[in-house]
Coordinates of C-alpha atoms in Angstrom, one line a residue:
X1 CA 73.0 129.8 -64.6
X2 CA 74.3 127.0 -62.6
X3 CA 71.4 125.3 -59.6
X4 CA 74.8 123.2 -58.5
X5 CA 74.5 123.6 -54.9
X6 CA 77.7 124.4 -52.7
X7 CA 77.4 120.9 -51.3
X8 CA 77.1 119.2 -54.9
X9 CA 79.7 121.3 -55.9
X10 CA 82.2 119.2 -53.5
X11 CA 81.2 116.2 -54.9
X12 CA 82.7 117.5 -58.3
X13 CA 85.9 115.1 -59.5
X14 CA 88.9 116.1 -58.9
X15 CA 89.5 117.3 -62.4
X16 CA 85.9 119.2 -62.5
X17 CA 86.8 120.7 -58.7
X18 CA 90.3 121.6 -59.7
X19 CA 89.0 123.3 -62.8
X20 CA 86.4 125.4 -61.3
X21 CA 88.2 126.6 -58.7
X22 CA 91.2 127.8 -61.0
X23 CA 88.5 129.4 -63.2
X24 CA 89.7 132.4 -65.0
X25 CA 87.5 134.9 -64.5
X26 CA 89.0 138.3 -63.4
X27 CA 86.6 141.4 -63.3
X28 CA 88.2 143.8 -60.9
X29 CA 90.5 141.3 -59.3
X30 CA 93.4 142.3 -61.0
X31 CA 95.8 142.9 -58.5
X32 CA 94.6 139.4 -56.7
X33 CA 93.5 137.4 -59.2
X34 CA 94.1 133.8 -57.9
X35 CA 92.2 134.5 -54.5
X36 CA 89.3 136.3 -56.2
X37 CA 88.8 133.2 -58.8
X38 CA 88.9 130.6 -56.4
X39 CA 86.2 132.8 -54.4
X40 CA 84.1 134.0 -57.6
X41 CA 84.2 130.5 -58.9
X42 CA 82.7 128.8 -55.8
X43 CA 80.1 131.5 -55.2
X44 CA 78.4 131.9 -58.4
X45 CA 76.6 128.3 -58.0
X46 CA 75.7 129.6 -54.8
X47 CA 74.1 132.6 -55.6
X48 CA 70.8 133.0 -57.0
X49 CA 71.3 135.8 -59.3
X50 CA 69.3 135.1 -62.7
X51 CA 72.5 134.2 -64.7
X52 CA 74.6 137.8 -64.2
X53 CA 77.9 136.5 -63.2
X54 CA 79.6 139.7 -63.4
X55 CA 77.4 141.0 -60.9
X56 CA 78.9 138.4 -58.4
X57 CA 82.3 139.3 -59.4
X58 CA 81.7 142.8 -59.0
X59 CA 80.2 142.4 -55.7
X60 CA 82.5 140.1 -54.4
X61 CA 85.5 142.7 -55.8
X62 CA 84.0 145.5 -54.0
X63 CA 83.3 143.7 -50.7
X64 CA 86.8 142.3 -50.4
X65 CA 88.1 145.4 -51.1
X66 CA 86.4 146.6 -48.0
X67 CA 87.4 143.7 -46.2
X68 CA 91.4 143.9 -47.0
X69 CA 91.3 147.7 -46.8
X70 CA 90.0 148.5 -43.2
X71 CA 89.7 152.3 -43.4
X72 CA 87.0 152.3 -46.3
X73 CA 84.7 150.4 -44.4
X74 CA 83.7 153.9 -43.2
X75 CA 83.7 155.5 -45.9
X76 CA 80.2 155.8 -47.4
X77 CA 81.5 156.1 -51.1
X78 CA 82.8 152.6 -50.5
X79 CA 79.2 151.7 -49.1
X80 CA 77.3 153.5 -52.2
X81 CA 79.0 151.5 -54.6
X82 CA 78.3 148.2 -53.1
X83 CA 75.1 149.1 -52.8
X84 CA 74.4 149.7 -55.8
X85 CA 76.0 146.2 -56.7
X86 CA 73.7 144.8 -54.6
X87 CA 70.3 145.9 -56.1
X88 CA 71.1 143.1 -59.1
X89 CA 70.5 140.6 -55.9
X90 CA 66.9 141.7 -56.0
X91 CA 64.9 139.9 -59.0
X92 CA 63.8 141.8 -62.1
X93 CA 63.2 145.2 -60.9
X94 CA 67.0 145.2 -59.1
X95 CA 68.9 144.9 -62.6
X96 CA 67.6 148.0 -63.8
X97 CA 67.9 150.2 -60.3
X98 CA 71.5 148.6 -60.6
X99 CA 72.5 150.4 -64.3
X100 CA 70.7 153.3 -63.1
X101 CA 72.7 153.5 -59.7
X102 CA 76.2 153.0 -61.6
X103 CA 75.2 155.9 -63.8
X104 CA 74.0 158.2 -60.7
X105 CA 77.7 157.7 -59.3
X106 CA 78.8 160.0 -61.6
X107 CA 76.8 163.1 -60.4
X108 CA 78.7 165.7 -59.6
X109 CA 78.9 169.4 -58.9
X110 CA 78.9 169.7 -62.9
X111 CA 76.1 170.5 -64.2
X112 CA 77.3 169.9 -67.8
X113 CA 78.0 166.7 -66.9
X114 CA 75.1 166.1 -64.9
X115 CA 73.0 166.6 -67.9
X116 CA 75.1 164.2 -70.1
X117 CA 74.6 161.7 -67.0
X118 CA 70.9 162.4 -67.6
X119 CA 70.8 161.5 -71.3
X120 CA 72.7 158.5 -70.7
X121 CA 70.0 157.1 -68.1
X122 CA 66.9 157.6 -70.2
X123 CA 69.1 156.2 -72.8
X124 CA 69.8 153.1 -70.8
X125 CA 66.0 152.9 -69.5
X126 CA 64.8 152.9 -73.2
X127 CA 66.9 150.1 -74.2
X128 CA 65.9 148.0 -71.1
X129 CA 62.0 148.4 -72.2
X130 CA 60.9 151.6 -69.1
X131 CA 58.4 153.0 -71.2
X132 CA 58.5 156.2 -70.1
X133 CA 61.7 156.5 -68.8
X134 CA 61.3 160.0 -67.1
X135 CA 58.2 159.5 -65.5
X136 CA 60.2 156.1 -63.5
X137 CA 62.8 157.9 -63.1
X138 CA 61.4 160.6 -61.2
X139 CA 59.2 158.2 -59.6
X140 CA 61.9 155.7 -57.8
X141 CA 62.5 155.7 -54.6
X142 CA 66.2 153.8 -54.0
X143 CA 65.3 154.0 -50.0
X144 CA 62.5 152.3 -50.1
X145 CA 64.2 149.1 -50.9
X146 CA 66.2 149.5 -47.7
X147 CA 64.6 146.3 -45.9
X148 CA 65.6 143.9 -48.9
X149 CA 68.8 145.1 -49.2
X150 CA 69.5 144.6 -45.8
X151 CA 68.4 140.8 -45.7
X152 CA 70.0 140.7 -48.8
X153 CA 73.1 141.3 -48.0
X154 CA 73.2 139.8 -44.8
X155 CA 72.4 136.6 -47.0
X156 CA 74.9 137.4 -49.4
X157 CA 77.6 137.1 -46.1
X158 CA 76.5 134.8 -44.3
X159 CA 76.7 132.2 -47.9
X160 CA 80.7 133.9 -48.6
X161 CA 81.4 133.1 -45.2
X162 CA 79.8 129.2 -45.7
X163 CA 81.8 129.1 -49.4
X164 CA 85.0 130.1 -48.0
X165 CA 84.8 127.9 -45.0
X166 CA 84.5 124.8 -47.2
X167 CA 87.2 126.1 -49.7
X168 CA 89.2 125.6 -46.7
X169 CA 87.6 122.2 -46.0
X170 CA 87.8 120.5 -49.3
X171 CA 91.0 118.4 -50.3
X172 CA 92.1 121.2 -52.9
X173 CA 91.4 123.7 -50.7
X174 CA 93.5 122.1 -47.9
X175 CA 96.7 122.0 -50.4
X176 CA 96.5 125.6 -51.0
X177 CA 99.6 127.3 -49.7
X178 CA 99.8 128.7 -46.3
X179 CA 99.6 132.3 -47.1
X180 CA 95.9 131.6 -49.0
X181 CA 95.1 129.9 -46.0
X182 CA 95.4 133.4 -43.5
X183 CA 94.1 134.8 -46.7
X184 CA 90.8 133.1 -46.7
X185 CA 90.4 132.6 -42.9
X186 CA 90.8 136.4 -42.8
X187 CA 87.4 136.3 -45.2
X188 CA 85.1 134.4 -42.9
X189 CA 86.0 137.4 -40.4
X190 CA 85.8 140.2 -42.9
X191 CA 82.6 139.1 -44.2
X192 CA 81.1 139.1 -40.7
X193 CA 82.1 142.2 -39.9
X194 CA 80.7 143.5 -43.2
X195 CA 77.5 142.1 -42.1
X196 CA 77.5 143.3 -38.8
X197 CA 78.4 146.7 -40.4
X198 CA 75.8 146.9 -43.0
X199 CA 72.5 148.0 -40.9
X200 CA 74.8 151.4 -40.0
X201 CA 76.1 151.8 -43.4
X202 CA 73.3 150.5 -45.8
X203 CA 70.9 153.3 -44.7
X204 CA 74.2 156.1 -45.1
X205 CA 74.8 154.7 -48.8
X206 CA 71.0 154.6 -49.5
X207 CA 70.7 158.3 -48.6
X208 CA 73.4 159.5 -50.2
X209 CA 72.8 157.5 -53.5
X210 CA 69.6 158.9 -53.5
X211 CA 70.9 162.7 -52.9
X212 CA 72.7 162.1 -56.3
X213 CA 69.6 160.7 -58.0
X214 CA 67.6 163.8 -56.4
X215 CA 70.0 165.9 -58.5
X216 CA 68.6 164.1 -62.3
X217 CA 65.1 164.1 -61.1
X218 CA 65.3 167.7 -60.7
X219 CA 66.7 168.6 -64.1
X220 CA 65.7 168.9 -67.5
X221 CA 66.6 171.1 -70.4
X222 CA 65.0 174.5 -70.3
X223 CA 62.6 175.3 -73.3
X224 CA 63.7 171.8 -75.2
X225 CA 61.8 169.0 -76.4
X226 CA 62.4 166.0 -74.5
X227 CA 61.7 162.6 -76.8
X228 CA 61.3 158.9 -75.4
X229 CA 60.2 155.7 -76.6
X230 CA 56.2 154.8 -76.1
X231 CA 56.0 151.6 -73.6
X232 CA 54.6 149.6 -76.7
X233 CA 58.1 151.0 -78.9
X234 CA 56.4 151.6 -81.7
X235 CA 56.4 155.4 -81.2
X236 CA 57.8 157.8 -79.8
X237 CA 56.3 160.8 -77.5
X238 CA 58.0 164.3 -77.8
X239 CA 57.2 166.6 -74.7
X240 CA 58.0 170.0 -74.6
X241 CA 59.8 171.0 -70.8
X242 CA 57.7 173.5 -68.7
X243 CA 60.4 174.6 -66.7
X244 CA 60.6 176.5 -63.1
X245 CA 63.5 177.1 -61.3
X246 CA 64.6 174.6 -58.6
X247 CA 67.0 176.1 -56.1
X248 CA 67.1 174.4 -52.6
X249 CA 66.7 170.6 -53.1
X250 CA 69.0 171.0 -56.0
X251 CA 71.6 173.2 -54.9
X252 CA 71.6 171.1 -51.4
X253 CA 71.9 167.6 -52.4
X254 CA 75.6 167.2 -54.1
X255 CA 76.4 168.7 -50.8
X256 CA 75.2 166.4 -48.5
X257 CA 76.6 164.0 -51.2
X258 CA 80.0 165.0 -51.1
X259 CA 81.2 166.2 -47.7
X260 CA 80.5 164.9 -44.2
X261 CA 76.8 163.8 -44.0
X262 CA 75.0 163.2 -40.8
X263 CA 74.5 159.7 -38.9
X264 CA 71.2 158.5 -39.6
X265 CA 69.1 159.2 -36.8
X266 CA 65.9 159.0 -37.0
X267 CA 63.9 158.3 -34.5
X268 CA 62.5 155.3 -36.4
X269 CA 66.0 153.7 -35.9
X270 CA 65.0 153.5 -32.3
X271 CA 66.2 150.1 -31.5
X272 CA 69.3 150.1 -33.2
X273 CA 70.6 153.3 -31.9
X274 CA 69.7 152.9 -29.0
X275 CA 72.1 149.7 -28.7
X276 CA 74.9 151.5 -30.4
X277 CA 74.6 154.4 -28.2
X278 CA 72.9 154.2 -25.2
X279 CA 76.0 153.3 -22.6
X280 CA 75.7 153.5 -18.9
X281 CA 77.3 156.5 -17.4
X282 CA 77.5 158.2 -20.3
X283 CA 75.4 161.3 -22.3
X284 CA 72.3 159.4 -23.2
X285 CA 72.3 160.6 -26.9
X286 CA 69.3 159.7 -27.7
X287 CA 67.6 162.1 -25.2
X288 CA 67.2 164.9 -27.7
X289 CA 64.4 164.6 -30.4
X290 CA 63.8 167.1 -33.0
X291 CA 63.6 168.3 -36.7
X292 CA 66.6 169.1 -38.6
X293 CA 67.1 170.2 -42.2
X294 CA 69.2 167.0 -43.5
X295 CA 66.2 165.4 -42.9
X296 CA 63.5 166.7 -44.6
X297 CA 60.2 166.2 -42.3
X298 CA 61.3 163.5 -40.2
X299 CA 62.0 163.1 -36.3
X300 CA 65.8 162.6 -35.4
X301 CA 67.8 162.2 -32.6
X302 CA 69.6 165.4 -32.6
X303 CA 72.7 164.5 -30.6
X304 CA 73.5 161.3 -33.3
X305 CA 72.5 163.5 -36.3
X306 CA 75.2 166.3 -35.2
X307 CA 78.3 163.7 -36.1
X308 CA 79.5 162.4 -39.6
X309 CA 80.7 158.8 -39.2
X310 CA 81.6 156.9 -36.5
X311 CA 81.4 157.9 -32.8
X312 CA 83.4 156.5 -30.2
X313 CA 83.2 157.0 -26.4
X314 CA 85.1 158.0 -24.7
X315 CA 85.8 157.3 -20.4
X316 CA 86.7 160.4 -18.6
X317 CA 90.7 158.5 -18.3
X318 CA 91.1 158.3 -21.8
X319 CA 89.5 162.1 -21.7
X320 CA 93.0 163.2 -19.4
X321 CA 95.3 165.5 -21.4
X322 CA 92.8 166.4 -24.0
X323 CA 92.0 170.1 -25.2
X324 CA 88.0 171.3 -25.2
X325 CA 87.0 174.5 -26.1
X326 CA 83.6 176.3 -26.8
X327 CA 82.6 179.7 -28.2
X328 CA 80.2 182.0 -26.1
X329 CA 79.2 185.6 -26.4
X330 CA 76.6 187.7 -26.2
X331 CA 72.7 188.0 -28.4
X332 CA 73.9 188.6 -31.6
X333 CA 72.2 190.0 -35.1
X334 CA 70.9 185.9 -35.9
X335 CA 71.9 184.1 -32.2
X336 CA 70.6 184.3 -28.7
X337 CA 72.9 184.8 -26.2
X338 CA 75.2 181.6 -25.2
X339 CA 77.2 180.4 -22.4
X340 CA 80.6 179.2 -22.0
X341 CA 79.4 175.5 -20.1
X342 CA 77.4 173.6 -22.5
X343 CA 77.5 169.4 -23.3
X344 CA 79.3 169.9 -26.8
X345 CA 82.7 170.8 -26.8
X346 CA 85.4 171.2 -29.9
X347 CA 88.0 168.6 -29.3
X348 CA 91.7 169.1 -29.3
X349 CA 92.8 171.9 -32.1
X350 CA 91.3 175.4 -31.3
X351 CA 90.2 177.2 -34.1
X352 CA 92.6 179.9 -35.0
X353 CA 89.9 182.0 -37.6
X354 CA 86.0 182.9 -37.3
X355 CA 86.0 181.1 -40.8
X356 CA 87.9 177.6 -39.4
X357 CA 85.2 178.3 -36.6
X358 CA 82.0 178.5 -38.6
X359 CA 83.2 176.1 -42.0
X360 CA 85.2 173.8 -39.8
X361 CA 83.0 173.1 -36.5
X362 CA 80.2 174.1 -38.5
X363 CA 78.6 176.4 -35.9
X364 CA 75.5 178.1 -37.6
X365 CA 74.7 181.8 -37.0
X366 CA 71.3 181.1 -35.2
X367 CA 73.1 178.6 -33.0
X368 CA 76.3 181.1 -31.5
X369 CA 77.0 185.0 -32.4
X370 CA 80.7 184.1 -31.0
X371 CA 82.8 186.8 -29.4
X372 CA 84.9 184.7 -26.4
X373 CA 86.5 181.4 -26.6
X374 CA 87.0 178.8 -23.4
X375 CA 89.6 176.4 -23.6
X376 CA 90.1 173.3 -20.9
X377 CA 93.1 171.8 -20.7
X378 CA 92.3 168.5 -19.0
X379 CA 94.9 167.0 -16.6
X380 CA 96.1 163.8 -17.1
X381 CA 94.9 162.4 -14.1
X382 CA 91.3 163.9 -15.2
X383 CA 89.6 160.6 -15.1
X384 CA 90.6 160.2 -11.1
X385 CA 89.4 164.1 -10.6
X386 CA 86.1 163.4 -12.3
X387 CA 85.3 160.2 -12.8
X388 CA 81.9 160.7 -14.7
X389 CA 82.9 162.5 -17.4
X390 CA 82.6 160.3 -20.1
X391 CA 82.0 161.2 -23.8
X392 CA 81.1 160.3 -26.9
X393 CA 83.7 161.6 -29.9
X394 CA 83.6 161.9 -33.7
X395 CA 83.8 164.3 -36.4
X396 CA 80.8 167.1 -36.9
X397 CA 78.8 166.4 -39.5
X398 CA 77.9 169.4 -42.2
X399 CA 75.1 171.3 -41.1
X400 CA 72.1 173.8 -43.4
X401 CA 70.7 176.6 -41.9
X402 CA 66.5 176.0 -40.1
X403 CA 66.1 179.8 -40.0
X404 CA 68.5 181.4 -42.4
X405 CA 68.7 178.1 -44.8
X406 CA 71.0 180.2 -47.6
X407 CA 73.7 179.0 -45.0
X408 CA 75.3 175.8 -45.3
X409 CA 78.6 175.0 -43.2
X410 CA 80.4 171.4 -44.4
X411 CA 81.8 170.4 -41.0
X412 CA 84.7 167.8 -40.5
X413 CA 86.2 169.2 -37.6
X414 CA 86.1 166.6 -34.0
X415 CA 83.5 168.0 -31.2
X416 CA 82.6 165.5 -27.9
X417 CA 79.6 165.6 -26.4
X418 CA 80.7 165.1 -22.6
X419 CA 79.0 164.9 -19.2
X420 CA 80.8 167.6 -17.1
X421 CA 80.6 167.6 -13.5
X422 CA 77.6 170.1 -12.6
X423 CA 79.3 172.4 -10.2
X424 CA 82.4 172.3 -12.5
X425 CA 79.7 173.8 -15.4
X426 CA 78.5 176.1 -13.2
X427 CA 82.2 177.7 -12.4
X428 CA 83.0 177.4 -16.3
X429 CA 80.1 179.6 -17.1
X430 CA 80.3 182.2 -13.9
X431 CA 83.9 183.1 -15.0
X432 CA 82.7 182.9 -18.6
X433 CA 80.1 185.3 -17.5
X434 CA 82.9 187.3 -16.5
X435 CA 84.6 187.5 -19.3
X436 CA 81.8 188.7 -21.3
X437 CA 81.3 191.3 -19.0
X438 CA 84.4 193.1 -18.7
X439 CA 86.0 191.3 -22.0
X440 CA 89.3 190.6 -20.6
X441 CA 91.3 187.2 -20.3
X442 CA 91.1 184.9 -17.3
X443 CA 93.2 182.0 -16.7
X444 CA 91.8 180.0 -13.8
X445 CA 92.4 176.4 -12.8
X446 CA 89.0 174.8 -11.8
X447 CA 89.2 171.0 -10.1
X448 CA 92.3 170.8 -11.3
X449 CA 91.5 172.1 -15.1
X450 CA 93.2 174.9 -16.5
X451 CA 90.6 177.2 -17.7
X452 CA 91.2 179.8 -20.3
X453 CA 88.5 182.6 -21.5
X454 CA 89.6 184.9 -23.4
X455 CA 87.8 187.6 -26.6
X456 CA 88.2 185.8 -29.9
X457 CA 88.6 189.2 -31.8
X458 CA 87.2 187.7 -35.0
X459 CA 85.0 190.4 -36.9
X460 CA 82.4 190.1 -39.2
X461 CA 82.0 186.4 -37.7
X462 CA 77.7 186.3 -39.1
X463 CA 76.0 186.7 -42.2
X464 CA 79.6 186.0 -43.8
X465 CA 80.9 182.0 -43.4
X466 CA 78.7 179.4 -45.7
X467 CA 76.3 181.9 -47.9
X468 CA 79.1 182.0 -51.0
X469 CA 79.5 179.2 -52.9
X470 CA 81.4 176.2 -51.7
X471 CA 84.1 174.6 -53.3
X472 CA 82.7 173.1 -57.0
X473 CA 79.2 173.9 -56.0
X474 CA 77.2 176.7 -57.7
X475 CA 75.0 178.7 -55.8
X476 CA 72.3 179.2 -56.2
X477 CA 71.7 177.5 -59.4
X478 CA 69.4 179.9 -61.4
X479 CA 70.2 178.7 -64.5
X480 CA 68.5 174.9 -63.6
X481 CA 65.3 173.8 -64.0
X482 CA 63.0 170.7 -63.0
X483 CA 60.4 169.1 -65.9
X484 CA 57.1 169.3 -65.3
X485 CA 55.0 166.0 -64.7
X486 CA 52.6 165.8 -68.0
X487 CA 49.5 166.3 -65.9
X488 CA 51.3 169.1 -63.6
X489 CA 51.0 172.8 -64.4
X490 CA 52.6 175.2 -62.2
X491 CA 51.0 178.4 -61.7
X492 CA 53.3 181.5 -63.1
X493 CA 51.9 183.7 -60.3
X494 CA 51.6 181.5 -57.5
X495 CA 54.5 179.1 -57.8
X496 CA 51.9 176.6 -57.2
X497 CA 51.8 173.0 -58.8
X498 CA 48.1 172.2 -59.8
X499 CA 47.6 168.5 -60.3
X500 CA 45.5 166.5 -63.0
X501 CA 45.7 169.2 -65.2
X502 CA 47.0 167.7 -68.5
X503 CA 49.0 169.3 -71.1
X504 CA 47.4 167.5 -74.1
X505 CA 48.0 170.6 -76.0
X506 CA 51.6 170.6 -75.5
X507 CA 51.9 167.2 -76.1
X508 CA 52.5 165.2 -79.8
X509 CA 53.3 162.0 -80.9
X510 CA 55.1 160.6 -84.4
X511 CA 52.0 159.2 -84.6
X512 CA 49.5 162.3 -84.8
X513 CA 49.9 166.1 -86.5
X514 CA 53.2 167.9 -85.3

């Protein structure tokens, strides 16, 4: 590849600058070709990327993409594929996480496929010299490289930002028309937003690329022999599968993967969550620290992990002529009591169903049995009536079950978290109180909010919602099976995994008696 450095590059002849910026490469530019070639062009001296031009095309594709299209930059789809882009930034080692990331993208609730997804990888990791391909696959660790990535990308930025500004400042670049001029001004901003962006959604796409790569580790075929190349490639090792059945981790992770997944909040993230949102005068959302099962043995912020996306605040005056509501009732078969006065709220549509309820404001059974409903109708001028009440807004992120973990509820509907006056709380859950106790309606204006608490009348509300099998997703996937390391035994009485214990009598080679 090129060493031309951007500001050798300029000191091209006209003939040689002219050429290389009207290069014809065109990747996945195709619907804005001449933009992306004068950008690809300029770049790929620029970036140190072992020769894989394609890469930079891709990259660059992927990233303006984001940049033109404002609405995918939160999406983490969007993110996962540019991640995945990115690992061919990283020397040696990157290239090969790369092919493997592009073939993980097509995981899918599928299990047919998923397998034929899973042949193709130890295919490509064969022919790009793994050795044993399924003992690295099961081995990597895509969020480990989370650090690199980051400075990676930020470097990757920060030199488009530099290349575009002296596309603009070169004499070809100056006699570009007018409209390429917005055009690439509108880059240098895009590309520092991106940047900005990426330590919130590097992490997301990380963590859901690696739920889908969860799903191959965990699968082999059961009962078959599974062949790959030795590392020398003169053989070639045949393994028959010890298979068990792999139910949670497995059925769980094209979940996460595919619907509204929570913020990542773990404490670790301290600093940087903390500056996001920490605001004066409003809930301090990082107050709460706890466990929570979309994330496996670590410590989160429980507040942040609750939401999908972005959160917004919210002042109490943009809070005036908004809708809350919250469920309450009494101890229930899986939930203790709860109370009508609380710091989450469901924002704006009430729930017309105990299924829109659970699915949609994904309200586990241990959390709230249900039975009543409270709905605040804020007044307009709420923000001069209570000035404190700020809140922090966004959609509810899909939650799994701590105590019954067969439920899982995929979220999506809008909840605040909101700091409500404290005698106004304490009104809100007397009359709630109330209600419960003689289960009738009451309408009541409090501080100038029209209160409503009424029965819901849903039945069979627990033990019902989130136990069947979602959408495309099949529960609880008896019929799939993990491979056994080749020094692992699993015990068929125990369920245990006993370690060192190799199966060299399972285990043949083209080179020895079959």
């Amino acid at each position: 590849m090129s060493d031309i450095s951007g500001t050798a590059w300029f000191k091209q002849t006209s003939l040689e600058t002219s050429q290389w910026i009207w290069g014809t490469l065109s990747g996945a530019f195709n619907e804005k070709q001449t933009i992306g070639q004068i950008i690809t062009d300029a770049a790929i001296g620029m970036i140190p990327l072992v020769g894989d031009v394609t890469a930079v095309r891709d990259l660059l594709a992927v990233s303006i993409g984001l940049i033109n299209e404002p609405k995918k930059r939160e999406s983490t789809t969007e993110w996962v594929f540019l991640v995945v882009l990115l690992f061919a930034l990283i020397p040696v080692i990157g290239g090969v996480i790369k092919g493997v990331g592009r073939l993980a993208l097509k995981i899918t609730a599928d299990t047919a496929r998923n397998i034929e997804t899973q042949e193709k990888i130890i295919q490509f990791l064969n022919r790009v010299g793994e050795g044993n391909a399924p003992k690295w696959l099961k081995a990597l660790d895509v969020q480990s490289h989370q650090a690199i990535l980051l400075d990676k990308f930020g470097a990757f930025c920060n030199t488009m930002i530099t290349v575009t500004n002296k596309i603009l400042g070169s004499t070809p670049g100056r006699a570009l028309p007018e409209k390429w001029h917005g055009q690439l001004h509108s880059l240098v901003d895009g590309f520092a937003s991106l940047r900005d962006m990426g330590a919130r959604m590097i992490p997301q796409a990380l963590r859901e690329l690696d739920l889908k790569l969860k799903v191959i580790q965990g699968m082999v075929y059961k009962g078959n022999i599974l062949t790959f190349a030795t590392p020398s490639g003169r053989g070639v090792v045949r393994r028959e599968s010890e298979a068990y059945l792999i139910e949670r981790e497995l059925r769980e992770a094209p979940k996460q993967g595919t619907r509204f997944p929570s913020i990542q909040a773990e404490t670790r993230f301290r600093s940087n969550l903390s500056r996001k949102y920490q605001k004066p005068g409003y809930p301090d959302m990082l107050h709460w620290e706890g466990e929570s099962p979309a994330f496996p043995k670590k410590t989160v912020f429980t507040d942040i992990a609750s939401f999908s996306g972005e959160i917004t605040a919210k002042s109490a005056r943009e809070m005036g002529g908004k809708t809350l509501f919250r469920a309450f009732g009494n101890k229930s078969e899986f939930a203790k009591e709860s109370y009508a006065a609380g710091g989450f709220w469901g924002y704006q549509k009430t729930p017309q169903t105990a299924e829109e309820w659970r699915e949609f404001y994904a309200v586990l059974d241990e959390w709230n049995g249900n039975g009543f409903l409270v709905v605040l109708h804020l007044p307009e001028d709420f923000g001069t009536r209570m000035p404190g009440a700020n809140a922090w807004h966004g959609k509810i992120a899909e939650q799994f079950g701590k105590y019954k973990p067969d439920q899982y509820l995929k979220g999506g509907g809008e909840q605040v978290i909101i700091d409500l006056d404290e005698r106004f709380k304490r009104m809100v859950n007397n009359y709630g109180n109330q209600a419960k106790a003689n289960a009738q309606t009451i309408t009541v204006d409090i501080q100038g909010v029209k209160a409503e608490f009424y029965p819901s009348r849903w039945e069979d509300v627990s033990g019902k919602y989130g136990y069947s099998k979602p959408e495309g997703i099949e529960p609880p996937f008896a019929s799939n099976t993990r491979q056994l390391h080749d020094d692992e035994l699993r015990s068929k009485v125990t369920q245990r995994s006993v370690v060192s214990a190799a199966r060299i009598d399972r285990q043949t080679s083209t080179e020895g008696t079959k």
